[in-house]
mmCIF file of C-alpha atoms and ligand atoms in Angstrom:
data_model
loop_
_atom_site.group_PDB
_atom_site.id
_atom_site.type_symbol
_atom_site.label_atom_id
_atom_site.label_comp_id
_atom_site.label_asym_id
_atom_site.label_seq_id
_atom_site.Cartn_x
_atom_site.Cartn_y
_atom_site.Cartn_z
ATOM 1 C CA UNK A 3 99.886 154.718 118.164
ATOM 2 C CA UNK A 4 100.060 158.598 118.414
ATOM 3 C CA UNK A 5 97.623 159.793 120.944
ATOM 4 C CA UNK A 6 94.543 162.334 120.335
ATOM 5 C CA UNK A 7 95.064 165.553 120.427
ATOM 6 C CA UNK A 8 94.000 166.444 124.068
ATOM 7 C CA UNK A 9 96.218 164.080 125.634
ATOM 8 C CA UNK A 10 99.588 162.837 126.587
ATOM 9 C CA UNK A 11 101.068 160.111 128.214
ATOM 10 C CA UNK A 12 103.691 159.843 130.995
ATOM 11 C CA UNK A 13 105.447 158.188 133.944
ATOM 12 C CA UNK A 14 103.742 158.232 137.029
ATOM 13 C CA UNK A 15 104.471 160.685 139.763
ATOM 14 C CA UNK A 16 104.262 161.605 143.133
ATOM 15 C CA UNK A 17 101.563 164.103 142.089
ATOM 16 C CA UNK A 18 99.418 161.419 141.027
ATOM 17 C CA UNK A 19 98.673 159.707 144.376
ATOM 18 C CA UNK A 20 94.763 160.292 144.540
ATOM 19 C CA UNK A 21 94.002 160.013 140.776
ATOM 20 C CA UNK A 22 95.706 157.042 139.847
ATOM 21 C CA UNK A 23 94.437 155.023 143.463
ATOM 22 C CA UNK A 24 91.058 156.283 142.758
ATOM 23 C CA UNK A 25 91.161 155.599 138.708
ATOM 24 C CA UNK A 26 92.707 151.830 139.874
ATOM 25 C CA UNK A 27 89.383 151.384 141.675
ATOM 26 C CA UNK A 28 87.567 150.517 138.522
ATOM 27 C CA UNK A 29 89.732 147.425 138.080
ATOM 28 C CA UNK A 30 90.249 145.824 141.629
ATOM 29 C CA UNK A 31 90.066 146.777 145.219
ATOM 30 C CA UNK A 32 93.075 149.425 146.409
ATOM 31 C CA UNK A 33 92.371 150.057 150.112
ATOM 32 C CA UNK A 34 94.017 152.437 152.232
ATOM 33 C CA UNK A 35 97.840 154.051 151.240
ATOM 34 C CA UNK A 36 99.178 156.393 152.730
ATOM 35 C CA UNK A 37 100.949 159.260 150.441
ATOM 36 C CA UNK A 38 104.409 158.126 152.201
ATOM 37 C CA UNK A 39 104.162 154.987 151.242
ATOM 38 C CA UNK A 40 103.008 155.576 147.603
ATOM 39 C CA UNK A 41 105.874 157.877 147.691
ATOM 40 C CA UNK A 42 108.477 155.193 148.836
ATOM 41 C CA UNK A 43 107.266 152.585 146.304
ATOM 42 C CA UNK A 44 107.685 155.304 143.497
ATOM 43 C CA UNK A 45 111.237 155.459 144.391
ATOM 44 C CA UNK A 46 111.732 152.169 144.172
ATOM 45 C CA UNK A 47 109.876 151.980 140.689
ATOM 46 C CA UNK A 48 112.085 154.776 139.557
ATOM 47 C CA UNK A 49 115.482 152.899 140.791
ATOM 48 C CA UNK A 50 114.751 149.476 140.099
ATOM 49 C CA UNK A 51 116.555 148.416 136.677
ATOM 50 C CA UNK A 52 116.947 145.611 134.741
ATOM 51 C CA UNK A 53 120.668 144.299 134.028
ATOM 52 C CA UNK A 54 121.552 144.732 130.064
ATOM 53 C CA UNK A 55 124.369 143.353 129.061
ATOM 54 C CA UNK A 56 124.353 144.005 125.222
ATOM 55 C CA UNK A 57 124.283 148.153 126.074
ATOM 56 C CA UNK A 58 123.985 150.839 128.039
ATOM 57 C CA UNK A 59 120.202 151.431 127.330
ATOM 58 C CA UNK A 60 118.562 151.946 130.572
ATOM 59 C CA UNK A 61 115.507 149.398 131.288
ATOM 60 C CA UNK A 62 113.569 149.896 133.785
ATOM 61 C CA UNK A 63 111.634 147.267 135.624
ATOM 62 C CA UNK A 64 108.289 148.430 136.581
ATOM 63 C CA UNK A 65 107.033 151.423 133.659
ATOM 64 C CA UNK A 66 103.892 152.815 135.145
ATOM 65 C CA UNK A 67 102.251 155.366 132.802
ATOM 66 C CA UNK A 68 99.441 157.619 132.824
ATOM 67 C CA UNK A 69 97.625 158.876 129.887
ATOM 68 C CA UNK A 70 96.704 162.426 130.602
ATOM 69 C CA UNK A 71 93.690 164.774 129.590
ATOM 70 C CA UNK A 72 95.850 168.274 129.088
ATOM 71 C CA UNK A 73 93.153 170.368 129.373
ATOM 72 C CA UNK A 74 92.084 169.320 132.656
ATOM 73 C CA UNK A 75 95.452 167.204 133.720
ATOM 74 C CA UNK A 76 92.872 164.579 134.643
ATOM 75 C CA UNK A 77 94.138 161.232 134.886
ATOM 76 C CA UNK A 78 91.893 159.056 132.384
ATOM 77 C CA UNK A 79 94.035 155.850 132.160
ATOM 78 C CA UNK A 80 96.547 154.078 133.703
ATOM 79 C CA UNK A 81 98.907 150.772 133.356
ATOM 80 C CA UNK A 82 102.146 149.456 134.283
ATOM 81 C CA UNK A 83 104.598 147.167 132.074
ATOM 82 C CA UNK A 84 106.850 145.140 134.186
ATOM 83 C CA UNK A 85 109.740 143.788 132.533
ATOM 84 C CA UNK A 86 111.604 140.533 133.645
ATOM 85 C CA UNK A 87 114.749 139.317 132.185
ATOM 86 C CA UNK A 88 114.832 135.217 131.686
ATOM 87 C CA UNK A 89 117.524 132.316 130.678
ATOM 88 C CA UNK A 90 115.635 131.319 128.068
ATOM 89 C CA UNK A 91 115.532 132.712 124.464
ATOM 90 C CA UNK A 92 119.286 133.771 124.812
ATOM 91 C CA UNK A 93 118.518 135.686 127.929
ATOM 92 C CA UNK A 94 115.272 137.297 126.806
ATOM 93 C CA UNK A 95 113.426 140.050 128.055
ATOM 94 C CA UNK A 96 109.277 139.108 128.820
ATOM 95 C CA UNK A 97 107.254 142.134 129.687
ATOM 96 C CA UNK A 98 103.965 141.871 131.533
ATOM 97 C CA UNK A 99 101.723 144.164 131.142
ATOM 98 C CA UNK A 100 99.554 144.693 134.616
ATOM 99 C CA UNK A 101 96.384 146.833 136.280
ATOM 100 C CA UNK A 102 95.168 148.787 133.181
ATOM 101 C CA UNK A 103 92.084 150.732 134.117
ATOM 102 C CA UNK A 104 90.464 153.553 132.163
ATOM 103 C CA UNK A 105 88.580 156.617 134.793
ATOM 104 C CA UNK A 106 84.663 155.665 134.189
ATOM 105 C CA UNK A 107 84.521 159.173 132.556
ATOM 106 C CA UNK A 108 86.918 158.846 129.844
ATOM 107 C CA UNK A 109 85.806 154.927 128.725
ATOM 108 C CA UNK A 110 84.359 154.330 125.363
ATOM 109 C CA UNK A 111 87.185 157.067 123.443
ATOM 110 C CA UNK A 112 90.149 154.433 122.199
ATOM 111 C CA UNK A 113 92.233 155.418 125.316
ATOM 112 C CA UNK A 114 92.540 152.099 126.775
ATOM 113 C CA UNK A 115 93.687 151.343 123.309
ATOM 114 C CA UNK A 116 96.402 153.857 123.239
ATOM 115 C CA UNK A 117 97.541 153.197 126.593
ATOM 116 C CA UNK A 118 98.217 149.265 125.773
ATOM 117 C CA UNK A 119 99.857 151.129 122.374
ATOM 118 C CA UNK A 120 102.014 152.770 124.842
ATOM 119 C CA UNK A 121 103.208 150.115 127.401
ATOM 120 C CA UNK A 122 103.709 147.532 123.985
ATOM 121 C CA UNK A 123 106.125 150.459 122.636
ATOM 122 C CA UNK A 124 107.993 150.660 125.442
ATOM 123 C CA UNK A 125 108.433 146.869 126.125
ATOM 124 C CA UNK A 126 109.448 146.335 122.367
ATOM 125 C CA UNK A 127 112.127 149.669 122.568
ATOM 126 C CA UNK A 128 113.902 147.715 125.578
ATOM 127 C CA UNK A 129 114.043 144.174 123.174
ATOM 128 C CA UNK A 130 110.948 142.051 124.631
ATOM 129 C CA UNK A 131 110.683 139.043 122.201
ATOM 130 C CA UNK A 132 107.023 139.306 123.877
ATOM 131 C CA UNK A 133 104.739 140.452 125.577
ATOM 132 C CA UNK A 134 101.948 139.225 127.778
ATOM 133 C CA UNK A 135 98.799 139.797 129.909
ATOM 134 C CA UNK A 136 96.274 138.106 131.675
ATOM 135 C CA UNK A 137 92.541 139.233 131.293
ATOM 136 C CA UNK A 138 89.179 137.999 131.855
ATOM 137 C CA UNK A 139 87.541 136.153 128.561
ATOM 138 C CA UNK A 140 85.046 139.479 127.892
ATOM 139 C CA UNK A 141 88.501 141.579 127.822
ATOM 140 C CA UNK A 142 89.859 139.317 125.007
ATOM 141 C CA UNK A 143 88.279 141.066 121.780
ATOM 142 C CA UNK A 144 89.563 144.793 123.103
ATOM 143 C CA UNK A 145 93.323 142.980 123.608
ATOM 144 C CA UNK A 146 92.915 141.806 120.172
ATOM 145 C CA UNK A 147 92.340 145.031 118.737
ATOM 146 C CA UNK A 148 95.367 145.499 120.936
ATOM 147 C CA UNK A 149 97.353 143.180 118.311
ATOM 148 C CA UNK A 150 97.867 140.636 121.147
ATOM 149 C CA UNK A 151 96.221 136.846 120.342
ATOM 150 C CA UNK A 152 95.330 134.120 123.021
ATOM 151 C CA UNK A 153 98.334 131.762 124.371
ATOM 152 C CA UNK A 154 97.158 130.348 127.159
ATOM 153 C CA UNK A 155 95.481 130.001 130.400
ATOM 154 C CA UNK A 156 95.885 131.811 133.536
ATOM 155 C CA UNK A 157 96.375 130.123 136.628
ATOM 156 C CA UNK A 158 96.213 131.667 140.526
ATOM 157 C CA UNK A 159 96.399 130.184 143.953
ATOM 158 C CA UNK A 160 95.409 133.169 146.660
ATOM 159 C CA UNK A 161 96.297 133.088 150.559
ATOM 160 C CA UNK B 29 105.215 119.640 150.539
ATOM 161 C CA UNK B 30 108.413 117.977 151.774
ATOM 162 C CA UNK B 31 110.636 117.073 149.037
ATOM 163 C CA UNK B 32 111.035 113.113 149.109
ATOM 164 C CA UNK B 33 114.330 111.657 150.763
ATOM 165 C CA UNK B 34 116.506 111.733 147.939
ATOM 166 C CA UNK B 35 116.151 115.055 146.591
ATOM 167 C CA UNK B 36 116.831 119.285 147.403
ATOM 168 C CA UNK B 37 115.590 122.193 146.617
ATOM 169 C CA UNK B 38 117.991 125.238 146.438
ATOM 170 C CA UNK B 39 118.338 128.807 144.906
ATOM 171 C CA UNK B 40 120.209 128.375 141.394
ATOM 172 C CA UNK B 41 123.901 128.363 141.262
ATOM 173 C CA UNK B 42 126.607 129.867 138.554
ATOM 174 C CA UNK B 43 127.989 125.770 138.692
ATOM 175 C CA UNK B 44 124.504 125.371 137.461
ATOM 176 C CA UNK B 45 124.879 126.861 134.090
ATOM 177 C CA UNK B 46 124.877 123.291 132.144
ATOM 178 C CA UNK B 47 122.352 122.025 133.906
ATOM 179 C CA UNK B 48 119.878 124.445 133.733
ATOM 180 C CA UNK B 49 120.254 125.745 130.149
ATOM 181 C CA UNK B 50 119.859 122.005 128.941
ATOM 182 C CA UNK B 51 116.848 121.149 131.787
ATOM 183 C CA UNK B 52 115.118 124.586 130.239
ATOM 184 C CA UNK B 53 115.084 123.178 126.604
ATOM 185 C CA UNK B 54 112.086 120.722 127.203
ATOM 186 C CA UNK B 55 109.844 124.315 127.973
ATOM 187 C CA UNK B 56 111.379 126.147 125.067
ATOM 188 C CA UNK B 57 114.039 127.655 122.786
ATOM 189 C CA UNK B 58 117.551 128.422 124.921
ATOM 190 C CA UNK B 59 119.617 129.202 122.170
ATOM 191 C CA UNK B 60 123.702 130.206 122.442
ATOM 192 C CA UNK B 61 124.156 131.602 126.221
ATOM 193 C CA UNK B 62 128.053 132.756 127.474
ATOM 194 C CA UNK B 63 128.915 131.073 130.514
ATOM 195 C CA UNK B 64 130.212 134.999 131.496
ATOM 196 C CA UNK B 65 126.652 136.116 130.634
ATOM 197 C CA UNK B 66 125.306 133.544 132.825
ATOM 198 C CA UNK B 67 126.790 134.777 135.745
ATOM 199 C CA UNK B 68 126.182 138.442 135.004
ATOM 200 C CA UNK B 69 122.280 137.134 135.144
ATOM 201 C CA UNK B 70 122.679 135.724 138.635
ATOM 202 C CA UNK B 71 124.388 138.643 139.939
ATOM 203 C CA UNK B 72 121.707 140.714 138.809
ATOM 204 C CA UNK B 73 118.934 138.264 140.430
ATOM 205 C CA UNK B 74 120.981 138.021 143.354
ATOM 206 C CA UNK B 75 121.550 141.015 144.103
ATOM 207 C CA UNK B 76 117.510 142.372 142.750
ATOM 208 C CA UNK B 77 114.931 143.476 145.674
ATOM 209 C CA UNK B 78 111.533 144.675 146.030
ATOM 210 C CA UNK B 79 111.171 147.509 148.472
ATOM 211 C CA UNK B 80 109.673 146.535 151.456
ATOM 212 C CA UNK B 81 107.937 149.069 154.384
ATOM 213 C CA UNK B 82 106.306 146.514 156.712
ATOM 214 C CA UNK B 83 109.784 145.260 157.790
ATOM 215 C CA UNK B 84 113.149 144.316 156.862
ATOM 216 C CA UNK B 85 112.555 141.025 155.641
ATOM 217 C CA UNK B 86 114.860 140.679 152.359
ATOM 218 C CA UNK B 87 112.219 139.898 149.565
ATOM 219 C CA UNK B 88 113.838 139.110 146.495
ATOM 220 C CA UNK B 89 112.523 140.143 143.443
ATOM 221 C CA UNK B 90 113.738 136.656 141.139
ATOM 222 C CA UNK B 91 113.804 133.358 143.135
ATOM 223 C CA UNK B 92 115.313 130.971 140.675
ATOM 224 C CA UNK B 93 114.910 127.318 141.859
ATOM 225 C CA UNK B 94 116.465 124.251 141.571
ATOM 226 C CA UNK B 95 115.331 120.697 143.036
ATOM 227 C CA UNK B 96 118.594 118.603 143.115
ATOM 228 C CA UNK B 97 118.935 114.302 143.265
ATOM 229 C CA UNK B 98 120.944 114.403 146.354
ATOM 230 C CA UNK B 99 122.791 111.205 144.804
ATOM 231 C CA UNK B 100 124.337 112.229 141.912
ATOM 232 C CA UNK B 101 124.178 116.283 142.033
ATOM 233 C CA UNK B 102 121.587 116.176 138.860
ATOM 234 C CA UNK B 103 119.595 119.039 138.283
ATOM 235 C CA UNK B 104 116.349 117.167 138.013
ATOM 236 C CA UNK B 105 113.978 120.338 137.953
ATOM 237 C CA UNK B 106 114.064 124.092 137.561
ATOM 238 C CA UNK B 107 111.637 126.927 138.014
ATOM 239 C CA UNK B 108 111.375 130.850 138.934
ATOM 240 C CA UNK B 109 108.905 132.949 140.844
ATOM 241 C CA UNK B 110 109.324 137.044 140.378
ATOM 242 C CA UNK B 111 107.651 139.174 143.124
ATOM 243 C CA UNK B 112 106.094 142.251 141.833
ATOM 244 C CA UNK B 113 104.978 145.303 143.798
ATOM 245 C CA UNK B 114 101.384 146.508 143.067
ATOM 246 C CA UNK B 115 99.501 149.653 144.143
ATOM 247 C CA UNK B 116 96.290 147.661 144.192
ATOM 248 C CA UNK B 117 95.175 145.597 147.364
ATOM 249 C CA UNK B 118 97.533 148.541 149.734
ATOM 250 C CA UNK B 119 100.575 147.969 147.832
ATOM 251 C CA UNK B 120 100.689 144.121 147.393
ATOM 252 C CA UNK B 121 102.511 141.859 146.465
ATOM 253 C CA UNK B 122 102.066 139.402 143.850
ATOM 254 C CA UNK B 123 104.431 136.186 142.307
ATOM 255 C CA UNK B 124 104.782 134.830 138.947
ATOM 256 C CA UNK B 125 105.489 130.946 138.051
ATOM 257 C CA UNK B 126 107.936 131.323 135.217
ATOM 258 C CA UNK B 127 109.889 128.910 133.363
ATOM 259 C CA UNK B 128 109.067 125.190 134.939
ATOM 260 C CA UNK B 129 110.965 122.443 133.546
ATOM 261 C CA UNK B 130 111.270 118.969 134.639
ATOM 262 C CA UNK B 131 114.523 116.920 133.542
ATOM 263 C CA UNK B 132 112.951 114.414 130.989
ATOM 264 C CA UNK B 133 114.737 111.716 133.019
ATOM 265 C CA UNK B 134 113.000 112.374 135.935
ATOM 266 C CA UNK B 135 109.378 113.121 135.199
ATOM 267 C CA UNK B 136 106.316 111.227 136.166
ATOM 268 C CA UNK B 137 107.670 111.493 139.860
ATOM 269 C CA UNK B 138 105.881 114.079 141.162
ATOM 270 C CA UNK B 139 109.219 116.464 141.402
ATOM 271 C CA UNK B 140 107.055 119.092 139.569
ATOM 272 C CA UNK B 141 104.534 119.647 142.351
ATOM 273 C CA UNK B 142 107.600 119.507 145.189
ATOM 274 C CA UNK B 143 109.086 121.939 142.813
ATOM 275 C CA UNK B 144 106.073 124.183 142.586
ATOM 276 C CA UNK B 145 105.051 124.041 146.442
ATOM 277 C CA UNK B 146 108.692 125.071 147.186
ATOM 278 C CA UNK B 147 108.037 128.211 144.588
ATOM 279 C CA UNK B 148 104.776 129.051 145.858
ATOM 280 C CA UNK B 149 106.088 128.491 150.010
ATOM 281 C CA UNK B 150 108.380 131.529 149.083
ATOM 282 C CA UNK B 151 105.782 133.836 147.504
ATOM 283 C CA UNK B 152 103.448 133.119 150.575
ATOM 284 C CA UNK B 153 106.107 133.808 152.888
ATOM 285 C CA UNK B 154 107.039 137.458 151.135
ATOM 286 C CA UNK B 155 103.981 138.161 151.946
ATOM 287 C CA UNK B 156 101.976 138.038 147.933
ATOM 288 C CA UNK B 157 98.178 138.209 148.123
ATOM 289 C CA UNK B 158 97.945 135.942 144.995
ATOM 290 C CA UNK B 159 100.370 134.344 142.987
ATOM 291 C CA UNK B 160 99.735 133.591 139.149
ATOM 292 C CA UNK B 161 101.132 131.810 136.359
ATOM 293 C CA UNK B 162 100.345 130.945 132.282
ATOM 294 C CA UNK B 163 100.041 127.630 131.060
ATOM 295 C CA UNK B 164 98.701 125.308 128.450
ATOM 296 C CA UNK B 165 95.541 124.145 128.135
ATOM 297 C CA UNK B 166 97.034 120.895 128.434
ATOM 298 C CA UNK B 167 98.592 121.981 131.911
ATOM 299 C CA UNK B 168 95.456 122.720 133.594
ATOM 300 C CA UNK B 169 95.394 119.540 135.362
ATOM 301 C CA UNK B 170 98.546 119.431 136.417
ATOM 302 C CA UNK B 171 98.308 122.935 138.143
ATOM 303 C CA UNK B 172 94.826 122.540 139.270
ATOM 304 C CA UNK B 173 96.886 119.249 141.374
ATOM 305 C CA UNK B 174 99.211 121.896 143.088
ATOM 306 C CA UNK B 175 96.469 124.407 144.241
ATOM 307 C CA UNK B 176 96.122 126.611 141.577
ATOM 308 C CA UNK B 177 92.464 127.372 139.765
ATOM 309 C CA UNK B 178 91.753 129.201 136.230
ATOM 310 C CA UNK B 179 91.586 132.622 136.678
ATOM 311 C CA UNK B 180 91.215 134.156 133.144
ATOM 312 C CA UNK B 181 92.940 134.294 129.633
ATOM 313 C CA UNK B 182 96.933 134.823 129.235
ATOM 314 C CA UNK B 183 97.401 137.437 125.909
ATOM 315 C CA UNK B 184 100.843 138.038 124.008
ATOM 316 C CA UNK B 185 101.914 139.834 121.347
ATOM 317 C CA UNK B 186 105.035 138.897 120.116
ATOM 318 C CA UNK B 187 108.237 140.796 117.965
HETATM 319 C C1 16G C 21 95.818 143.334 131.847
HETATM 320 C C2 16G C 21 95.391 143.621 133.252
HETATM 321 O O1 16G C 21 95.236 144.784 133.633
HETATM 322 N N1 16G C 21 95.208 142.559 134.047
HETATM 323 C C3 16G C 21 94.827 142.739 135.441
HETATM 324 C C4 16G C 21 95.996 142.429 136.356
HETATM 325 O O2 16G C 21 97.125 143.193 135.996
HETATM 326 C C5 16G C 21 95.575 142.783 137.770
HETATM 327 O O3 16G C 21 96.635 142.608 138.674
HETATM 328 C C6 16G C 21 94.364 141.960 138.167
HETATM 329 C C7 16G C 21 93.845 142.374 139.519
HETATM 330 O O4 16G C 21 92.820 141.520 139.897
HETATM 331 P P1 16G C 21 92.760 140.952 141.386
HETATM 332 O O5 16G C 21 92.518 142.113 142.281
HETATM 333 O O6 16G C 21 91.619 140.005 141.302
HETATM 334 O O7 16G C 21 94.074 140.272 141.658
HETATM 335 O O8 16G C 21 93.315 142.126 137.199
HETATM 336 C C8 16G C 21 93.649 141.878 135.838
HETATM 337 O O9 16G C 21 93.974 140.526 135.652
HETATM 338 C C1 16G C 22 104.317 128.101 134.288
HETATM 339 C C2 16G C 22 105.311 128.187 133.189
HETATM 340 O O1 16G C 22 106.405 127.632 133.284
HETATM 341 N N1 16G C 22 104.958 128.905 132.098
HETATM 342 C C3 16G C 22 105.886 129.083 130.985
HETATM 343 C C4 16G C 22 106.442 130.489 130.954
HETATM 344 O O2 16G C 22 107.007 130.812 132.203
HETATM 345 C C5 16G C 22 107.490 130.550 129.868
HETATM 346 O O3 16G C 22 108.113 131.804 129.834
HETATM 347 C C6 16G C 22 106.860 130.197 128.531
HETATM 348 C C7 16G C 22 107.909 130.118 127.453
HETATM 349 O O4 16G C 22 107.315 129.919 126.218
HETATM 350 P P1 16G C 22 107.746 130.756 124.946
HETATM 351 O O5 16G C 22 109.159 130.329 124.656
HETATM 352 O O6 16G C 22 106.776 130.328 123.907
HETATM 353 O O7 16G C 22 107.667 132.201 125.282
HETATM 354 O O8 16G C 22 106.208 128.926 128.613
HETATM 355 C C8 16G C 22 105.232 128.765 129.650
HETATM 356 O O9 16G C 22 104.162 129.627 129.457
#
């Protein structure tokens, strides 16, 4: 779970704007943002909490990381684990791991791997009884290196 | 997608407590819940928003549902759809399906699909480019019936 050597992992910030839209482009479409308004929805990343009763250990709702070449401080991954607290399961926590995409330059080197490592950590440190994705059927073997196993089928309805 | 004569939909309740926590058991575990802890989870889904820059239309973040038998104030189904804020697609939005449960006594009636139109009528009206849920195989059907097609594999890793 420890990353390579080069690299580190962290929170996204405001800094990020063009790397992480432009590293998200491998996964799905983006469009246009302006920096204000990647700006804005930082803030509300980075204020949005989930109520814990049993503590006072901060969890945060939305955990967008980065893993990050050091040498370069190129952006070569990047995922988000959103957490979302339920009734059932004695008020359980779920977290939902969303829009993983590794830069096209830094694919094939385990950091996809180590990013999922990452976003599992963190949902398991806040108390997640599990954990969950959705992925397309020629992601499944990678997410089962991940540790994760198949539970069910995805379902969408779009406008 | 009107719900038939006898029957309401509104946003959960704390009077609902019972209700729900027994109506949830036919999805999964509940367990031992506080009546006081209850109500500390509705506070914090009531008072839980997603930022919003287009306007200042309220979107709230849970949207926990109940469809009520107008005749004697049973809880005959129950259901949830969280909004999450994306960076892909210019900041989207998207909703999750979570935790459907019919009342045993009152399935085969079609309250299920009332109760999932009403879930999916809010996350169109927030504004969410697509909104997703997990199932069982056994499911498909059901959810293919209310608009929904398969869109790819649902992966968990569990404590
Ligand atoms: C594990 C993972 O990263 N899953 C992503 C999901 O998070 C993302 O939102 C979606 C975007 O696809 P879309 O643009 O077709 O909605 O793709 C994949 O399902
Ligand atoms: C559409 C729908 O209602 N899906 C539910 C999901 O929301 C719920 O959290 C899970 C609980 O099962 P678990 O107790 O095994 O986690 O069951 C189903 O997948």
């Amino acid at each position: 779970m420890s990353l390579p050597e080069g690299f580190y992992a962290r929170r996204v910030e405001e800094k990020d704007f063009e790397q992480v839209t432009e590293t998200l482009k491998v996964l799905t479409t983006v469009g246009t943002i302006a920096p204000g308004a990647f700006s804005k929805l930082l803030k509300y990343w980075n204020e949005s909490t989930v109520w814990n009763d049993d503590s006072d250990k901060k969890i945060m709702q939305y955990n967008p990381m980065v893993i990050v070449d050091r040498r370069t401080e190129t952006i070569a991954a990047t995922g988000n684990i959103i957490v979302e607290r339920k009734i059932i399961h004695e008020l359980a926590l779920c977290g939902h791991i969303e829009d993983i995409a590794v830069n096209s330059k830094y694919q094939g080197q385990g950091l996809g791997k180590l990013l999922i490592d990452q976003l599992v950590a963190i949902g398991f440190s806040y108390g997640c009884y599990k954990i969950i994705l959705d992925c397309d059927e020629k992601n499944v073997k990678f997410y089962e290196k991940c540790g994760f196993s198949s539970a069910g089928v995805e379902m969408q309805i779009r406008k």
